[in-house]
PDB file of C-alpha atoms in Angstrom:
ATOM      1  CA  MET A   1     104.959 129.848  70.218  1.00 59.00           C
ATOM      2  CA  LEU A   2     102.225 127.391  69.775  1.00 56.00           C
ATOM      3  CA  VAL A   3     104.481 124.569  70.839  1.00 57.00           C
ATOM      4  CA  PHE A   4     105.706 126.534  73.960  1.00 54.00           C
ATOM      5  CA  VAL A   5     101.693 127.172  74.883  1.00 55.00           C
ATOM      6  CA  GLU A   6     100.855 123.589  74.399  1.00 54.00           C
ATOM      7  CA  LEU A   7     103.785 122.428  76.768  1.00 56.00           C
ATOM      8  CA  VAL A   8     102.711 124.687  79.453  1.00 51.00           C
ATOM      9  CA  LEU A   9      99.072 123.456  79.242  1.00 51.00           C
ATOM     10  CA  LEU A  10     100.427 119.728  79.332  1.00 56.00           C
ATOM     11  CA  LEU A  11     102.205 120.610  82.581  1.00 57.00           C
ATOM     12  CA  VAL A  12      99.830 123.236  84.188  1.00 61.00           C
ATOM     13  CA  VAL A  13      96.162 121.378  83.335  1.00 61.00           C
ATOM     14  CA  PRO A  14      96.902 118.153  85.003  1.00 64.00           C
ATOM     15  CA  ILE A  15      98.295 120.019  88.270  1.00 63.00           C
ATOM     16  CA  ALA A  16      95.371 121.958  88.306  1.00 66.00           C
ATOM     17  CA  ILE A  17      93.246 118.883  88.172  1.00 67.00           C
ATOM     18  CA  ALA A  18      95.073 117.372  90.759  1.00 63.00           C
ATOM     19  CA  LYS A  19      94.801 120.408  93.092  1.00 65.00           C
ATOM     20  CA  ILE A  20      90.893 120.587  92.327  1.00 72.00           C
ATOM     21  CA  TYR A  21      90.648 116.967  93.109  1.00 63.00           C
ATOM     22  CA  CYS A  22      92.287 117.311  96.538  1.00 68.00           C
ATOM     23  CA  ILE A  23      90.260 120.291  97.363  1.00 69.00           C
ATOM     24  CA  LEU A  24      87.014 118.872  96.486  1.00 68.00           C
ATOM     25  CA  THR A  25      87.500 115.386  98.353  1.00 71.00           C
ATOM     26  CA  HIS A  26      89.151 116.680 101.544  1.00 81.00           C
ATOM     27  CA  ARG A  27      87.153 116.014 104.531  1.00 88.00           C
ATOM     28  CA  ASN A  28      87.683 117.269 108.039  1.00 93.00           C
ATOM     29  CA  CYS A  29      87.070 115.106 111.319  1.00 95.00           C
ATOM     30  CA  ASN A  30      83.889 116.331 112.548  1.00 93.00           C
ATOM     31  CA  SER A  31      83.864 114.337 115.679  1.00 95.00           C
ATOM     32  CA  LYS A  32      83.029 116.203 119.109  1.00 94.00           C
ATOM     33  CA  VAL A  33      83.952 113.180 121.338  1.00 97.00           C
ATOM     34  CA  CYS A  34      85.845 114.264 124.601  1.00 97.00           C
ATOM     35  CA  LEU A  35      88.817 112.114 125.333  1.00 98.00           C
ATOM     36  CA  VAL A  36      89.322 113.217 129.005  1.00 97.00           C
ATOM     37  CA  GLY A  37      90.493 110.004 130.922  1.00 96.00           C
ATOM     38  CA  LYS A  38      92.217 108.564 127.651  1.00 98.00           C
ATOM     39  CA  THR A  39      95.736 108.058 126.841  1.00 98.00           C
ATOM     40  CA  ALA A  40      97.180 108.136 123.453  1.00 98.00           C
ATOM     41  CA  LEU A  41     100.735 107.521 122.167  1.00 98.00           C
ATOM     42  CA  VAL A  42     101.732 109.140 118.853  1.00 98.00           C
ATOM     43  CA  THR A  43     105.047 108.299 117.278  1.00 98.00           C
ATOM     44  CA  GLY A  44     106.672 111.122 115.221  1.00 95.00           C
ATOM     45  CA  GLY A  45     104.678 113.654 117.065  1.00 95.00           C
ATOM     46  CA  TYR A  46     107.081 116.113 117.148  1.00 93.00           C
ATOM     47  CA  SER A  47     106.411 117.699 113.842  1.00 92.00           C
ATOM     48  CA  GLY A  48     104.257 117.406 110.548  1.00 92.00           C
ATOM     49  CA  ILE A  49     101.270 115.282 110.462  1.00 95.00           C
ATOM     50  CA  GLY A  50     102.212 113.934 114.068  1.00 96.00           C
ATOM     51  CA  TYR A  51     102.144 117.135 115.499  1.00 97.00           C
ATOM     52  CA  GLN A  52      98.885 118.136 114.258  1.00 97.00           C
ATOM     53  CA  ILE A  53      97.398 114.933 115.683  1.00 98.00           C
ATOM     54  CA  VAL A  54      98.930 115.789 118.979  1.00 98.00           C
ATOM     55  CA  LEU A  55      97.256 118.933 118.965  1.00 98.00           C
ATOM     56  CA  ALA A  56      93.689 117.453 117.960  1.00 98.00           C
ATOM     57  CA  LEU A  57      93.814 114.794 120.756  1.00 98.00           C
ATOM     58  CA  ALA A  58      95.193 117.271 123.463  1.00 98.00           C
ATOM     59  CA  GLN A  59      92.679 119.948 122.618  1.00 97.00           C
ATOM     60  CA  ARG A  60      89.812 117.149 123.426  1.00 97.00           C
ATOM     61  CA  GLY A  61      91.428 116.235 126.823  1.00 97.00           C
ATOM     62  CA  CYS A  62      93.633 113.427 126.209  1.00 98.00           C
ATOM     63  CA  ARG A  63      96.600 112.614 127.611  1.00 98.00           C
ATOM     64  CA  VAL A  64      99.309 112.503 124.933  1.00 98.00           C
ATOM     65  CA  ILE A  65     102.479 110.601 125.012  1.00 98.00           C
ATOM     66  CA  ILE A  66     104.793 112.045 122.136  1.00 98.00           C
ATOM     67  CA  ALA A  67     107.385 109.301 121.149  1.00 98.00           C
ATOM     68  CA  ASP A  68     109.942 110.992 118.995  1.00 97.00           C
ATOM     69  CA  LYS A  69     113.668 110.954 118.459  1.00 94.00           C
ATOM     70  CA  SER A  70     113.749 114.756 118.206  1.00 89.00           C
ATOM     71  CA  GLN A  71     113.672 116.429 121.631  1.00 84.00           C
ATOM     72  CA  ASP A  72     112.804 119.797 122.255  1.00 84.00           C
ATOM     73  CA  GLN A  73     112.466 121.452 125.704  1.00 78.00           C
ATOM     74  CA  ASN A  74     110.098 124.234 124.206  1.00 92.00           C
ATOM     75  CA  LEU A  75     107.642 121.733 122.581  1.00 94.00           C
ATOM     76  CA  LEU A  76     105.219 121.250 125.703  1.00 94.00           C
ATOM     77  CA  GLU A  77     105.107 125.175 125.930  1.00 95.00           C
ATOM     78  CA  LYS A  78     104.288 125.288 122.060  1.00 95.00           C
ATOM     79  CA  ILE A  79     101.479 122.638 122.635  1.00 96.00           C
ATOM     80  CA  TYR A  80     100.216 124.650 125.807  1.00 96.00           C
ATOM     81  CA  GLU A  81      99.963 127.824 124.032  1.00 96.00           C
ATOM     82  CA  GLU A  82      97.785 126.114 121.381  1.00 96.00           C
ATOM     83  CA  THR A  83      95.393 123.769 123.545  1.00 96.00           C
ATOM     84  CA  ARG A  84      96.066 125.052 127.126  1.00 95.00           C
ATOM     85  CA  SER A  85      96.837 121.213 127.896  1.00 96.00           C
ATOM     86  CA  ARG A  86      99.627 120.482 130.269  1.00 95.00           C
ATOM     87  CA  ASN A  87      98.990 116.587 130.048  1.00 97.00           C
ATOM     88  CA  ILE A  88     101.517 115.769 127.532  1.00 97.00           C
ATOM     89  CA  VAL A  89     104.505 113.734 128.107  1.00 96.00           C
ATOM     90  CA  CYS A  90     107.622 113.525 125.654  1.00 96.00           C
ATOM     91  CA  LYS A  91     109.412 110.140 125.572  1.00 97.00           C
ATOM     92  CA  TYR A  92     112.578 109.486 123.372  1.00 97.00           C
ATOM     93  CA  VAL A  93     112.491 106.551 120.789  1.00 98.00           C
ATOM     94  CA  ASP A  94     114.913 105.961 117.830  1.00 97.00           C
ATOM     95  CA  LEU A  95     112.648 103.935 115.612  1.00 97.00           C
ATOM     96  CA  SER A  96     116.031 102.715 113.799  1.00 95.00           C
ATOM     97  CA  SER A  97     116.930 100.678 116.907  1.00 97.00           C
ATOM     98  CA  PHE A  98     115.117  97.856 118.388  1.00 98.00           C
ATOM     99  CA  LYS A  99     116.597  98.449 121.652  1.00 97.00           C
ATOM    100  CA  SER A 100     115.161 101.953 121.835  1.00 98.00           C
ATOM    101  CA  VAL A 101     111.663 100.864 120.804  1.00 98.00           C
ATOM    102  CA  ARG A 102     111.740  98.087 123.685  1.00 98.00           C
ATOM    103  CA  GLU A 103     112.933 100.569 125.921  1.00 98.00           C
ATOM    104  CA  LEU A 104     110.008 103.015 124.932  1.00 98.00           C
ATOM    105  CA  ALA A 105     107.195 100.230 125.523  1.00 98.00           C
ATOM    106  CA  TYR A 106     109.071  99.215 128.839  1.00 97.00           C
ATOM    107  CA  ASN A 107     108.635 103.039 130.107  1.00 97.00           C
ATOM    108  CA  VAL A 108     105.096 103.122 128.801  1.00 98.00           C
ATOM    109  CA  ILE A 109     104.021 100.110 130.494  1.00 97.00           C
ATOM    110  CA  LYS A 110     105.678 100.979 133.714  1.00 96.00           C
ATOM    111  CA  ASP A 111     104.449 104.551 133.704  1.00 96.00           C
ATOM    112  CA  GLU A 112     100.904 104.297 132.229  1.00 95.00           C
ATOM    113  CA  GLY A 113      98.235 102.067 133.552  1.00 88.00           C
ATOM    114  CA  LYS A 114      96.583 101.710 130.112  1.00 95.00           C
ATOM    115  CA  LEU A 115      96.786 102.715 126.491  1.00 98.00           C
ATOM    116  CA  ASP A 116      93.765 103.883 124.666  1.00 98.00           C
ATOM    117  CA  ILE A 117      95.084 104.909 121.197  1.00 98.00           C
ATOM    118  CA  LEU A 118      98.098 104.025 119.580  1.00 98.00           C
ATOM    119  CA  ILE A 119      99.127 105.974 116.408  1.00 98.00           C
ATOM    120  CA  ASN A 120     102.112 104.636 114.425  1.00 98.00           C
ATOM    121  CA  ASN A 121     102.742 107.848 112.374  1.00 97.00           C
ATOM    122  CA  ALA A 122     106.379 108.104 112.300  1.00 95.00           C
ATOM    123  CA  GLY A 123     108.157 107.401 108.773  1.00 92.00           C
ATOM    124  CA  ILE A 124     110.852 108.412 106.604  1.00 88.00           C
ATOM    125  CA  GLY A 125     111.650 108.406 102.914  1.00 78.00           C
ATOM    126  CA  ARG A 126     115.202 107.655 101.649  1.00 67.00           C
ATOM    127  CA  ASN A 127     117.038 107.527  98.104  1.00 55.00           C
ATOM    128  CA  VAL A 128     119.688 105.189  99.263  1.00 61.00           C
ATOM    129  CA  SER A 129     119.945 102.022 101.500  1.00 68.00           C
ATOM    130  CA  SER A 130     121.355 102.430 104.852  1.00 82.00           C
ATOM    131  CA  VAL A 131     121.737  99.581 107.304  1.00 87.00           C
ATOM    132  CA  THR A 132     120.867 100.218 111.111  1.00 91.00           C
ATOM    133  CA  GLU A 133     122.536  98.733 114.083  1.00 93.00           C
ATOM    134  CA  ASP A 134     120.048  95.727 113.892  1.00 94.00           C
ATOM    135  CA  GLY A 135     121.211  94.865 110.171  1.00 90.00           C
ATOM    136  CA  LEU A 136     118.125  96.188 108.731  1.00 91.00           C
ATOM    137  CA  ASP A 137     117.357  98.558 105.904  1.00 89.00           C
ATOM    138  CA  ILE A 138     116.386 101.943 107.604  1.00 90.00           C
ATOM    139  CA  THR A 139     113.422 102.655 105.485  1.00 90.00           C
ATOM    140  CA  MET A 140     111.888  99.367 106.576  1.00 92.00           C
ATOM    141  CA  GLN A 141     112.923  99.418 110.163  1.00 94.00           C
ATOM    142  CA  VAL A 142     111.745 102.926 110.735  1.00 95.00           C
ATOM    143  CA  ASN A 143     108.405 102.766 108.877  1.00 95.00           C
ATOM    144  CA  TYR A 144     107.455  99.153 109.260  1.00 97.00           C
ATOM    145  CA  PHE A 145     109.477  96.627 111.615  1.00 97.00           C
ATOM    146  CA  SER A 146     109.627  99.169 114.579  1.00 98.00           C
ATOM    147  CA  ALA A 147     106.061 100.060 114.336  1.00 98.00           C
ATOM    148  CA  PHE A 148     104.911  96.212 114.286  1.00 98.00           C
ATOM    149  CA  LEU A 149     107.477  95.619 117.535  1.00 98.00           C
ATOM    150  CA  LEU A 150     106.140  98.706 119.156  1.00 98.00           C
ATOM    151  CA  THR A 151     102.232  97.553 118.835  1.00 98.00           C
ATOM    152  CA  ARG A 152     103.235  93.846 119.778  1.00 98.00           C
ATOM    153  CA  SER A 153     104.949  95.120 122.990  1.00 98.00           C
ATOM    154  CA  LEU A 154     101.928  97.594 124.081  1.00 98.00           C
ATOM    155  CA  GLU A 155      99.215  95.073 123.107  1.00 97.00           C
ATOM    156  CA  ASP A 156      98.354  94.050 126.602  1.00 96.00           C
ATOM    157  CA  LEU A 157      97.713  97.781 127.655  1.00 97.00           C
ATOM    158  CA  LEU A 158      95.613  98.089 124.757  1.00 98.00           C
ATOM    159  CA  LYS A 159      93.635  95.064 125.809  1.00 97.00           C
ATOM    160  CA  LYS A 160      92.746  96.789 129.123  1.00 96.00           C
ATOM    161  CA  THR A 161      90.828  99.501 127.408  1.00 97.00           C
ATOM    162  CA  GLY A 162      89.689  97.752 124.064  1.00 97.00           C
ATOM    163  CA  GLY A 163      92.011 100.357 122.572  1.00 98.00           C
ATOM    164  CA  ARG A 164      92.493 101.771 118.870  1.00 98.00           C
ATOM    165  CA  ILE A 165      95.832 101.076 116.694  1.00 98.00           C
ATOM    166  CA  ILE A 166      96.203 103.349 113.788  1.00 98.00           C
ATOM    167  CA  PHE A 167      98.794 102.857 111.098  1.00 98.00           C
ATOM    168  CA  THR A 168      99.689 105.455 108.702  1.00 97.00           C
ATOM    169  CA  GLY A 169     100.112 103.957 105.254  1.00 93.00           C
ATOM    170  CA  SER A 170     100.351 105.560 101.872  1.00 89.00           C
ATOM    171  CA  GLY A 171      98.346 105.749  98.564  1.00 84.00           C
ATOM    172  CA  SER A 172     101.965 104.720  96.979  1.00 80.00           C
ATOM    173  CA  SER A 173     101.557 101.163  98.302  1.00 85.00           C
ATOM    174  CA  HIS A 174      99.518 100.554  95.291  1.00 84.00           C
ATOM    175  CA  ILE A 175     102.524 100.645  93.255  1.00 84.00           C
ATOM    176  CA  HIS A 176     104.679  98.070  95.163  1.00 82.00           C
ATOM    177  CA  ASN A 177     106.924  94.968  94.264  1.00 84.00           C
ATOM    178  CA  PHE A 178     106.540  93.398  97.576  1.00 90.00           C
ATOM    179  CA  THR A 179     107.098  89.684  98.211  1.00 86.00           C
ATOM    180  CA  ILE A 180     108.080  87.739 101.274  1.00 90.00           C
ATOM    181  CA  ASP A 181     111.361  87.188  99.795  1.00 85.00           C
ATOM    182  CA  ARG A 182     112.002  91.045  99.717  1.00 83.00           C
ATOM    183  CA  LEU A 183     111.629  91.325 103.606  1.00 83.00           C
ATOM    184  CA  LYS A 184     115.372  90.730 103.965  1.00 67.00           C
ATOM    185  CA  PRO A 185     116.646  90.029 107.600  1.00 56.00           C
ATOM    186  CA  ASP A 186     120.175  91.464 106.885  1.00 53.00           C
ATOM    187  CA  GLY A 187     119.845  94.536 104.958  1.00 48.00           C
ATOM    188  CA  SER A 188     121.385  93.235 102.135  1.00 50.00           C
ATOM    189  CA  GLU A 189     118.952  94.455  99.495  1.00 51.00           C
ATOM    190  CA  SER A 190     119.945  97.698  98.333  1.00 49.00           C
ATOM    191  CA  PHE A 191     117.535 100.702  97.918  1.00 48.00           C
ATOM    192  CA  THR A 192     114.983 100.040  95.007  1.00 62.00           C
ATOM    193  CA  PHE A 193     112.179 102.335  93.619  1.00 64.00           C
ATOM    194  CA  TYR A 194     109.622 100.384  95.721  1.00 82.00           C
ATOM    195  CA  THR A 195     111.591 100.287  99.159  1.00 85.00           C
ATOM    196  CA  TYR A 196     109.383 103.009 100.803  1.00 86.00           C
ATOM    197  CA  PHE A 197     106.036 101.893  99.042  1.00 89.00           C
ATOM    198  CA  ASN A 198     106.733  98.367 100.408  1.00 91.00           C
ATOM    199  CA  SER A 199     107.266  99.614 103.796  1.00 92.00           C
ATOM    200  CA  LYS A 200     103.693 101.261 103.755  1.00 94.00           C
ATOM    201  CA  LEU A 201     102.079  98.196 102.084  1.00 95.00           C
ATOM    202  CA  CYS A 202     103.360  96.168 105.014  1.00 96.00           C
ATOM    203  CA  LEU A 203     101.637  98.245 107.708  1.00 97.00           C
ATOM    204  CA  ILE A 204      98.350  98.097 105.868  1.00 97.00           C
ATOM    205  CA  MET A 205      98.982  94.100 105.929  1.00 96.00           C
ATOM    206  CA  ILE A 206      99.854  93.918 109.383  1.00 97.00           C
ATOM    207  CA  SER A 207      97.108  96.190 110.294  1.00 98.00           C
ATOM    208  CA  ASP A 208      94.692  93.557 109.112  1.00 96.00           C
ATOM    209  CA  THR A 209      96.484  90.826 111.170  1.00 97.00           C
ATOM    210  CA  PHE A 210      96.282  92.748 114.094  1.00 98.00           C
ATOM    211  CA  ALA A 211      92.706  93.417 113.588  1.00 98.00           C
ATOM    212  CA  GLU A 212      91.998  89.713 113.130  1.00 97.00           C
ATOM    213  CA  ARG A 213      94.089  88.783 116.389  1.00 96.00           C
ATOM    214  CA  LEU A 214      92.695  91.435 118.714  1.00 98.00           C
ATOM    215  CA  LYS A 215      89.270  91.632 117.699  1.00 94.00           C
ATOM    216  CA  GLY A 216      88.278  89.202 120.557  1.00 96.00           C
ATOM    217  CA  TYR A 217      89.760  91.794 122.986  1.00 97.00           C
ATOM    218  CA  GLY A 218      87.700  94.849 121.665  1.00 97.00           C
ATOM    219  CA  VAL A 219      90.909  96.304 120.014  1.00 98.00           C
ATOM    220  CA  THR A 220      90.545  97.651 116.863  1.00 98.00           C
ATOM    221  CA  SER A 221      93.204  98.267 114.144  1.00 98.00           C
ATOM    222  CA  ASN A 222      92.830 100.227 110.979  1.00 98.00           C
ATOM    223  CA  ALA A 223      95.369 101.731 108.430  1.00 98.00           C
ATOM    224  CA  TYR A 224      94.849 105.071 106.500  1.00 97.00           C
ATOM    225  CA  HIS A 225      96.523 107.174 103.942  1.00 93.00           C
ATOM    226  CA  PRO A 226      96.905 110.833 104.262  1.00 92.00           C
ATOM    227  CA  GLY A 227      97.270 111.753 100.737  1.00 84.00           C
ATOM    228  CA  LEU A 228      99.987 113.991  99.659  1.00 78.00           C
ATOM    229  CA  VAL A 229     101.098 116.319 102.285  1.00 74.00           C
ATOM    230  CA  ARG A 230     103.623 119.037 102.651  1.00 69.00           C
ATOM    231  CA  THR A 231     105.762 117.845 105.074  1.00 65.00           C
ATOM    232  CA  ASN A 232     109.629 117.372 105.333  1.00 65.00           C
ATOM    233  CA  ILE A 233     109.508 113.471 104.685  1.00 60.00           C
ATOM    234  CA  PHE A 234     110.841 113.565 101.098  1.00 57.00           C
ATOM    235  CA  ARG A 235     113.461 116.488 101.818  1.00 55.00           C
ATOM    236  CA  SER A 236     114.883 114.700 104.772  1.00 52.00           C
ATOM    237  CA  GLY A 237     114.989 111.338 102.681  1.00 51.00           C
ATOM    238  CA  ILE A 238     117.336 112.956 100.141  1.00 46.00           C
ATOM    239  CA  ASN A 239     120.884 111.421 100.683  1.00 48.00           C
ATOM    240  CA  LEU A 240     123.226 114.219 101.884  1.00 43.00           C
ATOM    241  CA  GLU A 241     125.874 112.820  99.451  1.00 48.00           C
ATOM    242  CA  GLY A 242     123.643 113.448  96.574  1.00 49.00           C
ATOM    243  CA  THR A 243     123.493 110.283  95.110  1.00 50.00           C
ATOM    244  CA  ILE A 244     121.565 110.517  91.827  1.00 51.00           C
ATOM    245  CA  ASN A 245     119.442 107.368  91.185  1.00 52.00           C
ATOM    246  CA  LYS A 246     115.869 106.456  90.422  1.00 54.00           C
ATOM    247  CA  GLY A 247     115.052 106.839  94.133  1.00 55.00           C
ATOM    248  CA  TRP A 248     116.486 110.403  94.151  1.00 57.00           C
ATOM    249  CA  PHE A 249     114.028 111.378  91.057  1.00 60.00           C
ATOM    250  CA  THR A 250     111.266 109.570  92.716  1.00 60.00           C
ATOM    251  CA  ILE A 251     111.740 111.640  95.939  1.00 61.00           C
ATOM    252  CA  LYS A 252     112.358 114.790  94.358  1.00 63.00           C
ATOM    253  CA  PHE A 253     109.145 114.416  92.201  1.00 63.00           C
ATOM    254  CA  LEU A 254     107.058 113.553  95.120  1.00 63.00           C
ATOM    255  CA  GLU A 255     108.693 116.715  96.909  1.00 63.00           C
ATOM    256  CA  TYR A 256     107.791 118.825  94.077  1.00 59.00           C
ATOM    257  CA  MET A 257     104.180 117.558  93.690  1.00 61.00           C
ATOM    258  CA  SER A 258     103.540 117.798  97.413  1.00 60.00           C
ATOM    259  CA  PHE A 259     104.457 121.558  97.440  1.00 63.00           C
ATOM    260  CA  VAL A 260     102.424 122.208  94.537  1.00 64.00           C
ATOM    261  CA  VAL A 261      99.207 120.645  95.247  1.00 65.00           C
ATOM    262  CA  GLY A 262      99.681 118.865  98.800  1.00 71.00           C
ATOM    263  CA  LYS A 263      97.611 119.284 101.766  1.00 82.00           C
ATOM    264  CA  THR A 264      98.968 121.079 104.914  1.00 88.00           C
ATOM    265  CA  ALA A 265      99.747 118.865 107.672  1.00 90.00           C
ATOM    266  CA  GLU A 266      96.640 119.645 109.623  1.00 94.00           C
ATOM    267  CA  GLU A 267      94.624 118.395 106.654  1.00 93.00           C
ATOM    268  CA  GLY A 268      96.589 115.376 106.277  1.00 93.00           C
ATOM    269  CA  ALA A 269      95.851 114.332 110.029  1.00 96.00           C
ATOM    270  CA  GLN A 270      92.332 114.493 109.865  1.00 97.00           C
ATOM    271  CA  THR A 271      91.889 110.996 108.928  1.00 97.00           C
ATOM    272  CA  ALA A 272      94.039 109.687 111.700  1.00 98.00           C
ATOM    273  CA  ILE A 273      92.172 111.944 114.150  1.00 98.00           C
ATOM    274  CA  HIS A 274      88.947 110.755 112.987  1.00 98.00           C
ATOM    275  CA  LEU A 275      89.990 106.978 113.461  1.00 98.00           C
ATOM    276  CA  ALA A 276      91.278 107.847 116.862  1.00 98.00           C
ATOM    277  CA  CYS A 277      88.071 109.348 118.347  1.00 97.00           C
ATOM    278  CA  SER A 278      85.041 109.308 116.197  1.00 98.00           C
ATOM    279  CA  ASN A 279      81.921 107.477 117.194  1.00 97.00           C
ATOM    280  CA  GLU A 280      81.482 106.518 113.457  1.00 97.00           C
ATOM    281  CA  VAL A 281      84.317 104.011 113.745  1.00 97.00           C
ATOM    282  CA  GLU A 282      83.583 102.580 117.119  1.00 97.00           C
ATOM    283  CA  GLY A 283      84.154  98.669 116.684  1.00 97.00           C
ATOM    284  CA  VAL A 284      85.198  99.189 113.036  1.00 98.00           C
ATOM    285  CA  THR A 285      88.336  97.146 112.594  1.00 98.00           C
ATOM    286  CA  GLY A 286      90.550  95.665 109.671  1.00 97.00           C
ATOM    287  CA  GLY A 287      89.797  98.867 107.607  1.00 97.00           C
ATOM    288  CA  TYR A 288      91.665 101.339 105.263  1.00 97.00           C
ATOM    289  CA  PHE A 289      90.793 105.092 105.114  1.00 98.00           C
ATOM    290  CA  PHE A 290      91.245 107.929 103.184  1.00 95.00           C
ATOM    291  CA  GLU A 291      89.693 111.402 103.946  1.00 94.00           C
ATOM    292  CA  THR A 292      87.841 109.728 106.750  1.00 96.00           C
ATOM    293  CA  LYS A 293      85.936 107.217 104.795  1.00 96.00           C
ATOM    294  CA  PRO A 294      86.809 103.258 103.909  1.00 96.00           C
ATOM    295  CA  THR A 295      88.610 103.383 100.308  1.00 95.00           C
ATOM    296  CA  PHE A 296      90.014 100.361  98.310  1.00 92.00           C
ATOM    297  CA  ARG A 297      93.141  98.646  99.181  1.00 92.00           C
ATOM    298  CA  PRO A 298      95.959  97.286  97.515  1.00 93.00           C
ATOM    299  CA  LYS A 299      94.998  93.967  95.878  1.00 93.00           C
ATOM    300  CA  ILE A 300      97.573  91.881  97.964  1.00 94.00           C
ATOM    301  CA  VAL A 301      96.105  93.012 101.046  1.00 94.00           C
ATOM    302  CA  HIS A 302      93.220  90.778 100.636  1.00 93.00           C
ATOM    303  CA  ASP A 303      95.298  87.625 100.122  1.00 94.00           C
ATOM    304  CA  LYS A 304      95.085  86.261 103.981  1.00 94.00           C
ATOM    305  CA  LYS A 305      97.641  83.740 103.302  1.00 95.00           C
ATOM    306  CA  MET A 306     100.283  86.359 102.266  1.00 95.00           C
ATOM    307  CA  CYS A 307      99.229  88.556 105.052  1.00 95.00           C
ATOM    308  CA  ASN A 308      99.935  85.618 107.603  1.00 95.00           C
ATOM    309  CA  ASP A 309     103.173  84.871 105.942  1.00 95.00           C
ATOM    310  CA  LEU A 310     103.979  88.380 106.400  1.00 96.00           C
ATOM    311  CA  TRP A 311     103.509  88.302 110.153  1.00 97.00           C
ATOM    312  CA  GLU A 312     105.321  85.113 110.608  1.00 96.00           C
ATOM    313  CA  ALA A 313     108.412  86.335 108.714  1.00 95.00           C
ATOM    314  CA  THR A 314     108.344  89.587 110.655  1.00 96.00           C
ATOM    315  CA  GLU A 315     108.042  87.853 113.941  1.00 96.00           C
ATOM    316  CA  GLU A 316     111.016  85.799 112.991  1.00 95.00           C
ATOM    317  CA  ILE A 317     113.103  88.561 111.853  1.00 95.00           C
ATOM    318  CA  VAL A 318     112.417  90.917 115.025  1.00 96.00           C
ATOM    319  CA  LYS A 319     112.942  87.708 117.174  1.00 95.00           C
ATOM    320  CA  GLN A 320     116.322  87.142 115.822  1.00 93.00           C
ATOM    321  CA  LYS A 321     117.328  90.773 115.888  1.00 93.00           C
ATOM    322  CA  LEU A 322     116.639  90.934 119.627  1.00 93.00           C
ATOM    323  CA  SER A 323     117.906  87.738 120.551  1.00 84.00           C
TER     324      SER A 323
END
C-alpha cells in the first residue's frame, strides 16, 4: 500500500506543480489599442490558437484574412456572432505546397493595398516522415519553409505600413539537435525525435534575421511560444497507420500533458495578440516572448553566423523547389 501511495505521489505532485506554475505565470493581453483601419493575415486561423487570435483582432476592428487549408462556410457567421465583425476574409492555402503559398501571397498582394500584421501561426506535429509534392519533409515545410516563403513574399506590403511579423515558436525548441546539414532539401531524412522541435527553432532563428533585414523599413519581427496548449495539433499528428516509434510516444506524452495541465487556446493566444497590437512592443524587434514578456531563447539563436547560414540555406532550398 505504501509503495502504491508513493507511486501516486510521484505522478500527481509534478503534474500539480506544473499546473500551478501555468496558472501563476499566465498573463492576458491587456492592450486596449483599436485596430480599425489595420489589416492582418493569420495562418491556421480556422481553429485553436489561430481562431482565438482572429477573434481578438476582429473585436478590435481589424480586417482579418484567415489563411487556412480548412474551409467552412459557417466560419464567418460564427465569428460574426462572437465579434459582430463582417470585415473577415477567408483564403485557401495548403502550407505543404509552395505553389499554394505563392498563390495566397499573389492574391493578398492583388486584393489588399497593405498589410499591417502577419501572424505565422499554422503548424503540425507528426510521428512519421511524409514527403510533400515539393520533396520536403511535411513537418519542416508546413511549420518552417512555408512561413519563410510567405513572409518573404509579403515583405513589400509590410514595408508600406511598418508592419509587425509574428512567428509561433515552441518551448520545445530548447531540446533541438539542429544543424544546417539537417535542413534536407530532398526530404530524405526520416522522422526523428527532434523534427518538430527543429522546425520551431528555425522559426525563432529566422525571425531574428527578418528583424535585422527589415528594421530600416520600420517592420518588426518577433517570435513567441504559447506554452502547452490544449489543441488538436498532437492528436492530428499521430500517424493513422499507427506506427509506434519514439516520435509516437513523444507526441502521445505531449497530448496527455496538454490535456492535464495545458492552457485553453484562448489563453495560449494572448502573447500573439499582445505582439500584434500592444503599444508596449511598438518598435520592439528581434525578441522572443512568453506570457507577453521577453524570455530566454535557445542558445543557438544567439549565433548570428548560424542564423545567416540558415537564411542562405533556406533561400537556396526554396529557390530550387520553385524553379
